[in-house]
Amino acid sequence: MRKIETCLSPDLIHLHDLKNKIVVVVDIFRASSTMVTALANGVESIIPIEDLETCRRQKKRDFLIAGERNGQKAEGFDLGNSPLAYLDGRHKQKKVAMTTTNGTRAIAYAKDNAAEVLVGAFLNLEATAEYLKAKEADVLVLCAGWKGKFNLEDALYAGALSLSLGLSHDCDATLAMEALYEGAKDDLANFLKKASHAKRLQNYNIEEDIDFCLSLSQFQVVIRLENGELKPKKVKVLNKLQIKPGQ
Amino acid sequence: MRKIETCLSPDLIHLHDLKNKIVVVVDIFRASSTMVTALANGVESIIPIEDLETCRRQKKRDFLIAGERNGQKAEGFDLGNSPLAYLDGRHKQKKVAMTTTNGTRAIAYAKDNAAEVLVGAFLNLEATAEYLKAKEADVLVLCAGWKGKFNLEDALYAGALSLSLGLSHDCDATLAMEALYEGAKDDLANFLKKASHAKRLQNYNIEEDIDFCLSLSQFQVVIRLENGELKPKKVKVLNKLQIKPGQ
């Protein structure tokens, strides 16, 4: 039977076998939300890069370079890590090299070990669920977390995705996050504003980013890693998303 | 301000600073529940031991030896890992050497790094909360997990303990588990029966153990590690446990 599992931190990924699985990497605040928004708004592709200096060198290769460290735009970079910067379509047909604190590391690990890597966010929850429903491989949600620690927003996304897929599971993290999302979904923003990362971001005056990152299914694209580049793929969503308890 | 934090797996403990903290190790199914029950029913002390063979050698030193691997009593051992075996008081004034799959490892790590180590279970939730309230040190709940993975029952205990203490926190794991416990507490047994470890144990026909491990505050003792030995300390519980939202 097809299964879904959740890995709550990149520091626990060694406990999971990624082989033949589709890994959905999630880093809600803000890497994966920004990637989804950029690629849904005309950016041609994104190369996720682990460290700041490698990313900086891509400037010479005619990439836009995007990066933040500890919530701030990195020095000399074209873009920080705000999804809102891509909404007006001004970066259409550009290639972006992007590095972030937690998300890129999770993508790099998944790339080397899984059958397929997606990047998911609440912003494309419906499209990602629709895309996965048409596949046969088992699914693993890899939460980027915060410096290795459990992160509320990423874990809640795992619960939301699992509920929308309705796959079976034998994974306590999935079970817990389904129940937690079920309880929090009607007031996700307020529940998440108590989370440590949201509090950290509130210090940078980016509440608008937070609200945007928590809005469901704004974009009907799935984000896939193809030869080291993240690319968008339009998904036709036939039915309104139904979030139902897992089996 | 005094704080509480939760570590969801021994594999994440390197991300936490244990110095000057009181660490509460929890392994609900069944190590910490069995330790609490044994020490509340007259066992003099328990030495937690990481491996089976070292534990076996304690037999010569006039210890009762208790141990399980994968839910079964280890060969040649006096006791397995069932809390029920201690209820009739037949092991009064005995010393027990105990090894288990996950719990002992967590205790061993905490012993080397924390100011004080307790072993907690639902069975002595109230007494542990009462004991901690009278202290000043920060608290860290260390979930034993299952082979490094997140475990629902241990994590829910962290939520229950945090709610009963009402300390402040800046820890998403604590925040999540408080909310999860709040939602599940009225039907804890049924919620937890869906958990992977409970399912595993159900295969061994020990549902009675599971129900017992989930009963709240049966014993008014706190379990402390003193010079490598777990010992009971009676706690006077003045008020009925009040579980309230954390600040």
GROMACS .gro file of C-alpha atoms in nm:
model
  494
    1MET     CA    1   0.000   0.000   0.000
    2ARG     CA    2   0.125   0.346  -0.088
    3LYS     CA    3   0.252   0.537   0.212
    4ILE     CA    4   0.346   0.879   0.337
    5GLU     CA    5   0.598   0.961   0.611
    6THR     CA    6   0.727   1.279   0.770
    7CYS     CA    7   1.081   1.366   0.871
    8LEU     CA    8   1.062   1.651   1.122
    9SER     CA    9   1.422   1.771   1.086
   10PRO     CA   10   1.712   1.731   0.841
   11ASP     CA   11   1.905   1.602   1.145
   12LEU     CA   12   1.675   1.297   1.152
   13ILE     CA   13   1.688   1.218   0.780
   14HIS     CA   14   1.946   0.940   0.833
   15LEU     CA   15   1.662   0.739   0.994
   16HIS     CA   16   1.464   0.738   0.668
   17ASP     CA   17   1.518   0.547   0.348
   18LEU     CA   18   1.463   0.789   0.058
   19LYS     CA   19   1.516   0.539  -0.221
   20ASN     CA   20   1.233   0.530  -0.477
   21LYS     CA   21   1.043   0.794  -0.285
   22ILE     CA   22   0.916   1.137  -0.382
   23VAL     CA   23   1.054   1.382  -0.128
   24VAL     CA   24   0.866   1.706  -0.069
   25VAL     CA   25   1.097   1.959   0.093
   26VAL     CA   26   0.924   2.230   0.292
   27ASP     CA   27   1.060   2.548   0.449
   28ILE     CA   28   0.752   2.767   0.490
   29PHE     CA   29   0.931   3.072   0.642
   30ARG     CA   30   1.043   3.147   0.377
   31ALA     CA   31   1.259   2.951   0.131
   32SER     CA   32   1.002   2.714  -0.015
   33SER     CA   33   0.727   2.978  -0.018
   34THR     CA   34   0.961   3.212  -0.206
   35MET     CA   35   1.063   2.942  -0.454
   36VAL     CA   36   0.699   2.858  -0.528
   37THR     CA   37   0.607   3.224  -0.569
   38ALA     CA   38   0.904   3.303  -0.793
   39LEU     CA   39   0.846   3.006  -1.023
   40ALA     CA   40   0.470   3.066  -1.035
   41ASN     CA   41   0.539   3.425  -1.141
   42GLY     CA   42   0.760   3.371  -1.442
   43VAL     CA   43   1.105   3.297  -1.304
   44GLU     CA   44   1.248   3.033  -1.539
   45SER     CA   45   1.439   2.826  -1.284
   46ILE     CA   46   1.603   2.837  -0.944
   47ILE     CA   47   1.930   2.676  -0.847
   48PRO     CA   48   1.932   2.603  -0.477
   49ILE     CA   49   2.281   2.657  -0.336
   50GLU     CA   50   2.404   2.566   0.009
   51ASP     CA   51   2.652   2.842   0.086
   52LEU     CA   52   2.654   3.215   0.039
   53GLU     CA   53   2.986   3.244  -0.146
   54THR     CA   54   2.905   2.981  -0.411
   55CYS     CA   55   2.577   3.160  -0.463
   56ARG     CA   56   2.749   3.497  -0.494
   57ARG     CA   57   2.971   3.364  -0.775
   58GLN     CA   58   2.664   3.281  -0.987
   59LYS     CA   59   2.622   3.656  -1.041
   60LYS     CA   60   2.892   3.632  -1.308
   61ARG     CA   61   2.690   3.362  -1.487
   62ASP     CA   62   2.407   3.609  -1.536
   63PHE     CA   63   2.192   3.474  -1.255
   64LEU     CA   64   1.998   3.690  -1.018
   65ILE     CA   65   2.134   3.601  -0.677
   66ALA     CA   66   1.898   3.566  -0.385
   67GLY     CA   67   1.996   3.493  -0.031
   68GLU     CA   68   1.942   3.569   0.330
   69ARG     CA   69   2.116   3.489   0.650
   70ASN     CA   70   1.921   3.511   0.973
   71GLY     CA   71   1.627   3.673   0.800
   72GLN     CA   72   1.817   3.957   0.628
   73LYS     CA   73   1.914   4.004   0.259
   74ALA     CA   74   2.278   3.902   0.220
   75GLU     CA   75   2.522   4.178   0.134
   76GLY     CA   76   2.559   4.246  -0.239
   77PHE     CA   77   2.268   4.019  -0.332
   78ASP     CA   78   1.990   4.112  -0.578
   79LEU     CA   79   1.716   3.965  -0.366
   80GLY     CA   80   1.655   3.852  -0.010
   81ASN     CA   81   1.411   3.578   0.075
   82SER     CA   82   1.077   3.755   0.047
   83PRO     CA   83   0.816   3.590  -0.177
   84LEU     CA   84   0.652   3.930  -0.230
   85ALA     CA   85   0.947   4.050  -0.441
   86TYR     CA   86   0.837   3.818  -0.723
   87LEU     CA   87   0.469   3.900  -0.736
   88ASP     CA   88   0.484   4.179  -0.995
   89GLY     CA   89   0.651   3.949  -1.249
   90ARG     CA   90   0.955   4.175  -1.286
   91HIS     CA   91   1.190   3.876  -1.273
   92LYS     CA   92   1.020   3.687  -1.557
   93GLN     CA   93   1.241   3.454  -1.760
   94LYS     CA   94   1.532   3.511  -1.525
   95LYS     CA   95   1.732   3.237  -1.363
   96VAL     CA   96   1.780   3.272  -0.990
   97ALA     CA   97   2.055   3.129  -0.771
   98MET     CA   98   1.917   3.104  -0.420
   99THR     CA   99   2.066   3.019  -0.085
  100THR     CA  100   1.886   3.012   0.250
  101THR     CA  101   1.959   2.907   0.605
  102ASN     CA  102   1.772   2.577   0.620
  103GLY     CA  103   1.584   2.493   0.301
  104THR     CA  104   1.873   2.451   0.060
  105ARG     CA  105   2.048   2.200   0.281
  106ALA     CA  106   1.739   1.978   0.289
  107ILE     CA  107   1.703   1.996  -0.091
  108ALA     CA  108   2.069   1.904  -0.140
  109TYR     CA  109   2.032   1.595   0.074
  110ALA     CA  110   1.711   1.483  -0.096
  111LYS     CA  111   1.861   1.535  -0.443
  112ASP     CA  112   2.127   1.272  -0.382
  113ASN     CA  113   1.898   1.008  -0.239
  114ALA     CA  114   1.537   1.025  -0.363
  115ALA     CA  115   1.360   0.928  -0.686
  116GLU     CA  116   1.214   1.277  -0.724
  117VAL     CA  117   1.232   1.602  -0.530
  118LEU     CA  118   0.954   1.858  -0.501
  119VAL     CA  119   0.948   2.184  -0.311
  120GLY     CA  120   0.618   2.247  -0.135
  121ALA     CA  121   0.452   2.534   0.046
  122PHE     CA  122   0.102   2.621   0.164
  123LEU     CA  123   0.095   2.847  -0.143
  124ASN     CA  124   0.084   2.546  -0.377
  125LEU     CA  125  -0.058   2.280  -0.145
  126GLU     CA  126  -0.345   2.188  -0.376
  127ALA     CA  127  -0.127   2.158  -0.686
  128THR     CA  128   0.134   1.947  -0.505
  129ALA     CA  129  -0.136   1.716  -0.369
  130GLU     CA  130  -0.291   1.682  -0.715
  131TYR     CA  131   0.045   1.603  -0.873
  132LEU     CA  132   0.128   1.342  -0.607
  133LYS     CA  133  -0.211   1.173  -0.639
  134ALA     CA  134  -0.128   1.086  -0.998
  135LYS     CA  135   0.199   0.917  -0.895
  136GLU     CA  136   0.264   0.575  -0.744
  137ALA     CA  137   0.577   0.627  -0.536
  138ASP     CA  138   0.574   0.664  -0.159
  139VAL     CA  139   0.596   1.020  -0.030
  140LEU     CA  140   0.830   1.164   0.233
  141VAL     CA  141   0.781   1.517   0.362
  142LEU     CA  142   1.115   1.661   0.470
  143CYS     CA  143   1.078   1.958   0.704
  144ALA     CA  144   1.368   2.200   0.679
  145GLY     CA  145   1.328   2.306   1.042
  146TRP     CA  146   1.539   2.573   1.209
  147LYS     CA  147   1.906   2.489   1.253
  148GLY     CA  148   1.812   2.124   1.290
  149LYS     CA  149   1.528   2.180   1.536
  150PHE     CA  150   1.160   2.100   1.492
  151ASN     CA  151   0.974   2.384   1.326
  152LEU     CA  152   0.600   2.430   1.375
  153GLU     CA  153   0.511   2.572   1.033
  154ASP     CA  154   0.696   2.309   0.832
  155ALA     CA  155   0.550   2.028   1.041
  156LEU     CA  156   0.197   2.165   1.001
  157TYR     CA  157   0.243   2.166   0.624
  158ALA     CA  158   0.329   1.795   0.648
  159GLY     CA  159  -0.001   1.739   0.828
  160ALA     CA  160  -0.194   1.941   0.571
  161LEU     CA  161  -0.038   1.757   0.276
  162SER     CA  162  -0.094   1.418   0.434
  163LEU     CA  163  -0.460   1.497   0.505
  164SER     CA  164  -0.511   1.612   0.148
  165LEU     CA  165  -0.352   1.296   0.006
  166GLY     CA  166  -0.525   1.050   0.240
  167LEU     CA  167  -0.244   0.793   0.208
  168SER     CA  168  -0.187   0.532   0.475
  169HIS     CA  169   0.103   0.576   0.713
  170ASP     CA  170   0.284   0.408   0.997
  171CYS     CA  171   0.458   0.724   1.111
  172ASP     CA  172   0.390   0.900   1.439
  173ALA     CA  173   0.513   1.233   1.307
  174THR     CA  174   0.255   1.222   1.027
  175LEU     CA  175  -0.018   1.115   1.269
  176ALA     CA  176   0.068   1.395   1.513
  177MET     CA  177   0.088   1.663   1.247
  178GLU     CA  178  -0.241   1.560   1.087
  179ALA     CA  179  -0.412   1.601   1.426
  180LEU     CA  180  -0.234   1.928   1.493
  181TYR     CA  181  -0.324   2.072   1.151
  182GLU     CA  182  -0.682   1.956   1.192
  183GLY     CA  183  -0.702   2.150   1.518
  184ALA     CA  184  -0.522   2.461   1.393
  185LYS     CA  185  -0.637   2.499   1.033
  186ASP     CA  186  -0.918   2.744   1.102
  187ASP     CA  187  -0.680   2.985   1.267
  188LEU     CA  188  -0.345   2.889   1.122
  189ALA     CA  189  -0.201   3.240   1.122
  190ASN     CA  190  -0.272   3.306   1.489
  191PHE     CA  191  -0.150   2.963   1.597
  192LEU     CA  192   0.169   3.003   1.398
  193LYS     CA  193   0.239   3.352   1.522
  194LYS     CA  194   0.324   3.191   1.856
  195ALA     CA  195   0.590   2.980   1.679
  196SER     CA  196   0.953   3.063   1.741
  197HIS     CA  197   1.049   3.129   1.379
  198ALA     CA  198   0.751   3.357   1.320
  199LYS     CA  199   0.848   3.549   1.634
  200ARG     CA  200   1.202   3.579   1.500
  201LEU     CA  201   1.071   3.713   1.168
  202GLN     CA  202   0.837   3.957   1.340
  203ASN     CA  203   1.150   4.131   1.467
  204TYR     CA  204   1.238   4.208   1.104
  205ASN     CA  205   0.900   4.369   1.031
  206ILE     CA  206   0.798   4.116   0.774
  207GLU     CA  207   0.454   4.024   0.900
  208GLU     CA  208   0.324   4.070   0.548
  209ASP     CA  209   0.555   3.789   0.437
  210ILE     CA  210   0.426   3.564   0.714
  211ASP     CA  211   0.061   3.616   0.621
  212PHE     CA  212   0.138   3.555   0.256
  213CYS     CA  213   0.333   3.235   0.326
  214LEU     CA  214   0.032   3.098   0.514
  215SER     CA  215  -0.223   3.156   0.240
  216LEU     CA  216  -0.341   2.830   0.086
  217SER     CA  217  -0.310   2.728  -0.277
  218GLN     CA  218  -0.254   3.061  -0.447
  219PHE     CA  219  -0.057   2.903  -0.730
  220GLN     CA  220  -0.145   2.602  -0.944
  221VAL     CA  221   0.212   2.492  -1.004
  222VAL     CA  222   0.418   2.209  -0.867
  223ILE     CA  223   0.789   2.274  -0.818
  224ARG     CA  224   1.023   1.993  -0.928
  225LEU     CA  225   1.398   1.954  -0.917
  226GLU     CA  226   1.528   1.869  -1.266
  227ASN     CA  227   1.904   1.823  -1.308
  228GLY     CA  228   1.977   2.042  -1.011
  229GLU     CA  229   1.738   2.320  -1.112
  230LEU     CA  230   1.395   2.387  -0.963
  231LYS     CA  231   1.135   2.429  -1.236
  232PRO     CA  232   0.762   2.494  -1.234
  233LYS     CA  233   0.506   2.261  -1.384
  234LYS     CA  234   0.147   2.369  -1.421
  235VAL     CA  235  -0.106   2.139  -1.259
  236LYS     CA  236  -0.473   2.126  -1.345
  237VAL     CA  237  -0.665   2.109  -1.022
  238LEU     CA  238  -0.989   1.927  -1.094
  239ASN     CA  239  -1.152   1.935  -0.756
  240LYS     CA  240  -1.140   2.180  -0.477
  241LEU     CA  241  -0.892   2.052  -0.221
  242GLN     CA  242  -1.049   1.815   0.027
  243ILE     CA  243  -0.858   1.769   0.345
  244LYS     CA  244  -0.965   1.445   0.504
  245PRO     CA  245  -0.836   1.225   0.784
  246GLY     CA  246  -0.566   0.974   0.681
  247GLN     CA  247  -0.644   0.602   0.677
  248MET     CA  248   1.241   3.388   3.310
  249ARG     CA  249   1.229   3.018   3.384
  250LYS     CA  250   1.178   2.808   3.072
  251ILE     CA  251   1.082   2.466   2.946
  252GLU     CA  252   1.192   2.304   2.621
  253THR     CA  253   1.128   1.971   2.451
  254CYS     CA  254   1.372   1.751   2.264
  255LEU     CA  255   1.168   1.515   2.046
  256SER     CA  256   1.440   1.256   1.989
  257PRO     CA  257   1.776   1.157   2.141
  258ASP     CA  258   1.913   1.213   1.788
  259LEU     CA  259   1.839   1.585   1.826
  260ILE     CA  260   1.986   1.629   2.175
  261HIS     CA  261   2.311   1.779   2.035
  262LEU     CA  262   2.103   2.087   1.947
  263HIS     CA  263   2.021   2.151   2.314
  264ASP     CA  264   2.236   2.281   2.595
  265LEU     CA  265   2.166   2.068   2.902
  266LYS     CA  266   2.393   2.257   3.139
  267ASN     CA  267   2.222   2.366   3.463
  268LYS     CA  268   1.893   2.216   3.347
  269ILE     CA  269   1.669   1.952   3.497
  270VAL     CA  270   1.616   1.688   3.230
  271VAL     CA  271   1.304   1.474   3.245
  272VAL     CA  272   1.355   1.158   3.042
  273VAL     CA  273   1.037   0.996   2.915
  274ASP     CA  274   0.980   0.662   2.746
  275ILE     CA  275   0.611   0.592   2.805
  276PHE     CA  276   0.598   0.251   2.630
  277ARG     CA  277   0.738   0.119   2.858
  278ALA     CA  278   1.072   0.193   3.023
  279SER     CA  279   0.989   0.507   3.218
  280SER     CA  280   0.642   0.381   3.312
  281THR     CA  281   0.800   0.060   3.444
  282MET     CA  282   1.068   0.248   3.637
  283VAL     CA  283   0.808   0.470   3.803
  284THR     CA  284   0.587   0.174   3.891
  285ALA     CA  285   0.873  -0.035   4.030
  286LEU     CA  286   1.010   0.245   4.247
  287ALA     CA  287   0.662   0.346   4.364
  288ASN     CA  288   0.602  -0.014   4.472
  289GLY     CA  289   0.896  -0.074   4.696
  290VAL     CA  290   1.190  -0.143   4.462
  291GLU     CA  291   1.487   0.023   4.633
  292SER     CA  292   1.670   0.148   4.325
  293ILE     CA  293   1.715   0.088   3.953
  294ILE     CA  294   2.039   0.104   3.762
  295PRO     CA  295   1.969   0.190   3.399
  296ILE     CA  296   2.211   0.007   3.172
  297GLU     CA  297   2.261   0.057   2.802
  298ASP     CA  298   2.340  -0.292   2.679
  299LEU     CA  299   2.200  -0.635   2.748
  300GLU     CA  300   2.527  -0.809   2.835
  301THR     CA  301   2.639  -0.553   3.096
  302CYS     CA  302   2.293  -0.580   3.248
  303ARG     CA  303   2.311  -0.960   3.251
  304ARG     CA  304   2.636  -0.948   3.452
  305GLN     CA  305   2.463  -0.758   3.734
  306LYS     CA  306   2.285  -1.084   3.821
  307LYS     CA  307   2.602  -1.191   4.003
  308ARG     CA  308   2.589  -0.874   4.212
  309ASP     CA  309   2.252  -0.980   4.351
  310PHE     CA  310   2.047  -0.751   4.133
  311LEU     CA  311   1.724  -0.853   3.972
  312ILE     CA  312   1.785  -0.809   3.603
  313ALA     CA  313   1.514  -0.663   3.383
  314GLY     CA  314   1.534  -0.616   3.013
  315GLU     CA  315   1.356  -0.642   2.684
  316ARG     CA  316   1.453  -0.622   2.325
  317ASN     CA  317   1.184  -0.545   2.070
  318GLY     CA  318   0.910  -0.579   2.326
  319GLN     CA  319   1.004  -0.927   2.460
  320LYS     CA  320   1.171  -1.027   2.788
  321ALA     CA  321   1.539  -1.089   2.720
  322GLU     CA  322   1.658  -1.449   2.756
  323GLY     CA  323   1.763  -1.546   3.107
  324PHE     CA  324   1.633  -1.224   3.261
  325ASP     CA  325   1.420  -1.208   3.578
  326LEU     CA  326   1.184  -0.948   3.441
  327GLY     CA  327   1.082  -0.800   3.108
  328ASN     CA  328   0.963  -0.444   3.076
  329SER     CA  329   0.607  -0.466   3.204
  330PRO     CA  330   0.509  -0.222   3.479
  331LEU     CA  331   0.240  -0.464   3.596
  332ALA     CA  332   0.505  -0.708   3.727
  333TYR     CA  333   0.585  -0.470   4.013
  334LEU     CA  334   0.233  -0.393   4.133
  335ASP     CA  335   0.203  -0.667   4.394
  336GLY     CA  336   0.512  -0.543   4.577
  337ARG     CA  337   0.692  -0.875   4.545
  338HIS     CA  338   1.018  -0.704   4.450
  339LYS     CA  339   1.024  -0.476   4.755
  340GLN     CA  340   1.369  -0.369   4.875
  341LYS     CA  341   1.532  -0.529   4.574
  342LYS     CA  342   1.775  -0.352   4.348
  343VAL     CA  343   1.700  -0.383   3.977
  344ALA     CA  344   1.940  -0.353   3.685
  345MET     CA  345   1.732  -0.254   3.382
  346THR     CA  346   1.806  -0.218   3.014
  347THR     CA  347   1.561  -0.116   2.740
  348THR     CA  348   1.569  -0.029   2.373
  349ASN     CA  349   1.539   0.350   2.388
  350GLY     CA  350   1.500   0.485   2.741
  351THR     CA  351   1.834   0.388   2.890
  352ARG     CA  352   2.028   0.559   2.613
  353ALA     CA  353   1.849   0.888   2.679
  354ILE     CA  354   1.915   0.863   3.054
  355ALA     CA  355   2.285   0.792   2.996
  356TYR     CA  356   2.322   1.102   2.780
  357ALA     CA  357   2.137   1.325   3.025
  358LYS     CA  358   2.341   1.194   3.320
  359ASP     CA  359   2.664   1.326   3.172
  360ASN     CA  360   2.534   1.671   3.082
  361ALA     CA  361   2.248   1.797   3.300
  362ALA     CA  362   2.225   1.937   3.652
  363GLU     CA  363   1.964   1.680   3.750
  364VAL     CA  364   1.790   1.389   3.580
  365LEU     CA  365   1.435   1.273   3.646
  366VAL     CA  366   1.243   0.993   3.484
  367GLY     CA  367   0.883   1.083   3.409
  368ALA     CA  368   0.570   0.902   3.298
  369PHE     CA  369   0.198   0.973   3.288
  370LEU     CA  370   0.182   0.753   3.598
  371ASN     CA  371   0.362   1.017   3.808
  372LEU     CA  372   0.285   1.333   3.607
  373GLU     CA  373   0.139   1.522   3.900
  374ALA     CA  374   0.425   1.438   4.139
  375THR     CA  375   0.688   1.533   3.880
  376ALA     CA  376   0.512   1.863   3.810
  377GLU     CA  377   0.487   1.938   4.181
  378TYR     CA  378   0.856   1.859   4.235
  379LEU     CA  379   0.962   2.078   3.942
  380LYS     CA  380   0.747   2.371   4.056
  381ALA     CA  381   0.953   2.394   4.373
  382LYS     CA  382   1.278   2.418   4.172
  383GLU     CA  383   1.436   2.711   3.989
  384ALA     CA  384   1.630   2.547   3.705
  385ASP     CA  385   1.506   2.537   3.347
  386VAL     CA  386   1.344   2.211   3.239
  387LEU     CA  387   1.414   2.000   2.932
  388VAL     CA  388   1.190   1.707   2.843
  389LEU     CA  389   1.390   1.445   2.657
  390CYS     CA  390   1.169   1.205   2.461
  391ALA     CA  391   1.329   0.864   2.420
  392GLY     CA  392   1.152   0.807   2.089
  393TRP     CA  393   1.175   0.487   1.886
  394LYS     CA  394   1.516   0.413   1.740
  395GLY     CA  395   1.576   0.786   1.707
  396LYS     CA  396   1.240   0.868   1.552
  397PHE     CA  397   0.966   1.091   1.690
  398ASN     CA  398   0.730   0.902   1.918
  399LEU     CA  399   0.374   1.016   1.977
  400GLU     CA  400   0.332   0.902   2.338
  401ASP     CA  401   0.658   1.052   2.464
  402ALA     CA  402   0.591   1.380   2.286
  403LEU     CA  403   0.237   1.401   2.431
  404TYR     CA  404   0.383   1.358   2.778
  405ALA     CA  405   0.603   1.661   2.710
  406GLY     CA  406   0.291   1.859   2.622
  407ALA     CA  407   0.111   1.741   2.937
  408LEU     CA  408   0.403   1.824   3.165
  409SER     CA  409   0.450   2.166   3.008
  410LEU     CA  410   0.081   2.250   3.046
  411SER     CA  411   0.087   2.146   3.409
  412LEU     CA  412   0.396   2.359   3.482
  413GLY     CA  413   0.283   2.666   3.290
  414LEU     CA  414   0.643   2.782   3.228
  415SER     CA  415   0.727   3.012   2.940
  416HIS     CA  416   0.894   2.867   2.633
  417ASP     CA  417   1.044   2.958   2.301
  418CYS     CA  418   1.032   2.607   2.164
  419ASP     CA  419   0.810   2.495   1.880
  420ALA     CA  420   0.815   2.135   1.992
  421THR     CA  421   0.671   2.234   2.331
  422LEU     CA  422   0.413   2.461   2.167
  423ALA     CA  423   0.305   2.185   1.927
  424MET     CA  424   0.284   1.917   2.194
  425GLU     CA  425   0.085   2.137   2.431
  426ALA     CA  426  -0.173   2.190   2.156
  427LEU     CA  427  -0.173   1.823   2.063
  428TYR     CA  428  -0.217   1.711   2.423
  429GLU     CA  429  -0.490   1.967   2.476
  430GLY     CA  430  -0.679   1.818   2.180
  431ALA     CA  431  -0.617   1.453   2.269
  432LYS     CA  432  -0.634   1.444   2.650
  433ASP     CA  433  -0.999   1.343   2.677
  434ASP     CA  434  -0.938   1.033   2.468
  435LEU     CA  435  -0.567   0.974   2.508
  436ALA     CA  436  -0.587   0.595   2.490
  437ASN     CA  437  -0.776   0.587   2.162
  438PHE     CA  438  -0.559   0.855   2.003
  439LEU     CA  439  -0.243   0.674   2.110
  440LYS     CA  440  -0.362   0.336   1.992
  441LYS     CA  441  -0.311   0.467   1.639
  442ALA     CA  442   0.054   0.538   1.722
  443SER     CA  443   0.319   0.316   1.568
  444HIS     CA  444   0.472   0.193   1.893
  445ALA     CA  445   0.137   0.107   2.046
  446LYS     CA  446   0.054  -0.090   1.730
  447ARG     CA  447   0.386  -0.270   1.764
  448LEU     CA  448   0.308  -0.358   2.125
  449GLN     CA  449  -0.043  -0.473   2.041
  450ASN     CA  450   0.121  -0.754   1.846
  451TYR     CA  451   0.266  -0.880   2.174
  452ASN     CA  452  -0.073  -0.893   2.348
  453ILE     CA  453   0.015  -0.635   2.605
  454GLU     CA  454  -0.281  -0.402   2.573
  455GLU     CA  455  -0.316  -0.411   2.949
  456ASP     CA  456   0.032  -0.258   2.975
  457ILE     CA  457  -0.063   0.016   2.729
  458ASP     CA  458  -0.376   0.114   2.921
  459PHE     CA  459  -0.184   0.116   3.247
  460CYS     CA  460   0.099   0.332   3.107
  461LEU     CA  461  -0.158   0.592   2.999
  462SER     CA  462  -0.329   0.629   3.337
  463LEU     CA  463  -0.251   0.964   3.496
  464SER     CA  464  -0.082   1.022   3.832
  465GLN     CA  465  -0.126   0.685   3.999
  466PHE     CA  466   0.189   0.731   4.206
  467GLN     CA  467   0.294   1.028   4.416
  468VAL     CA  468   0.668   0.975   4.371
  469VAL     CA  469   0.926   1.156   4.164
  470ILE     CA  470   1.207   0.944   4.020
  471ARG     CA  471   1.557   1.095   4.044
  472LEU     CA  472   1.896   0.978   3.927
  473GLU     CA  473   2.141   0.980   4.222
  474ASN     CA  474   2.497   0.863   4.157
  475GLY     CA  475   2.388   0.652   3.863
  476GLU     CA  476   2.092   0.494   4.045
  477LEU     CA  477   1.726   0.584   4.001
  478LYS     CA  478   1.558   0.635   4.336
  479PRO     CA  479   1.206   0.731   4.442
  480LYS     CA  480   1.124   1.040   4.642
  481LYS     CA  481   0.776   1.089   4.781
  482VAL     CA  482   0.609   1.411   4.680
  483LYS     CA  483   0.320   1.567   4.865
  484VAL     CA  484   0.071   1.684   4.606
  485LEU     CA  485  -0.117   1.975   4.758
  486ASN     CA  486  -0.354   2.059   4.478
  487LYS     CA  487  -0.521   1.843   4.220
  488LEU     CA  488  -0.322   1.875   3.896
  489GLN     CA  489  -0.430   2.169   3.690
  490ILE     CA  490  -0.336   2.151   3.329
  491LYS     CA  491  -0.340   2.500   3.188
  492PRO     CA  492  -0.215   2.664   2.869
  493GLY     CA  493   0.152   2.770   2.877
  494GLN     CA  494   0.246   3.137   2.874
   0.00000   0.00000   0.00000
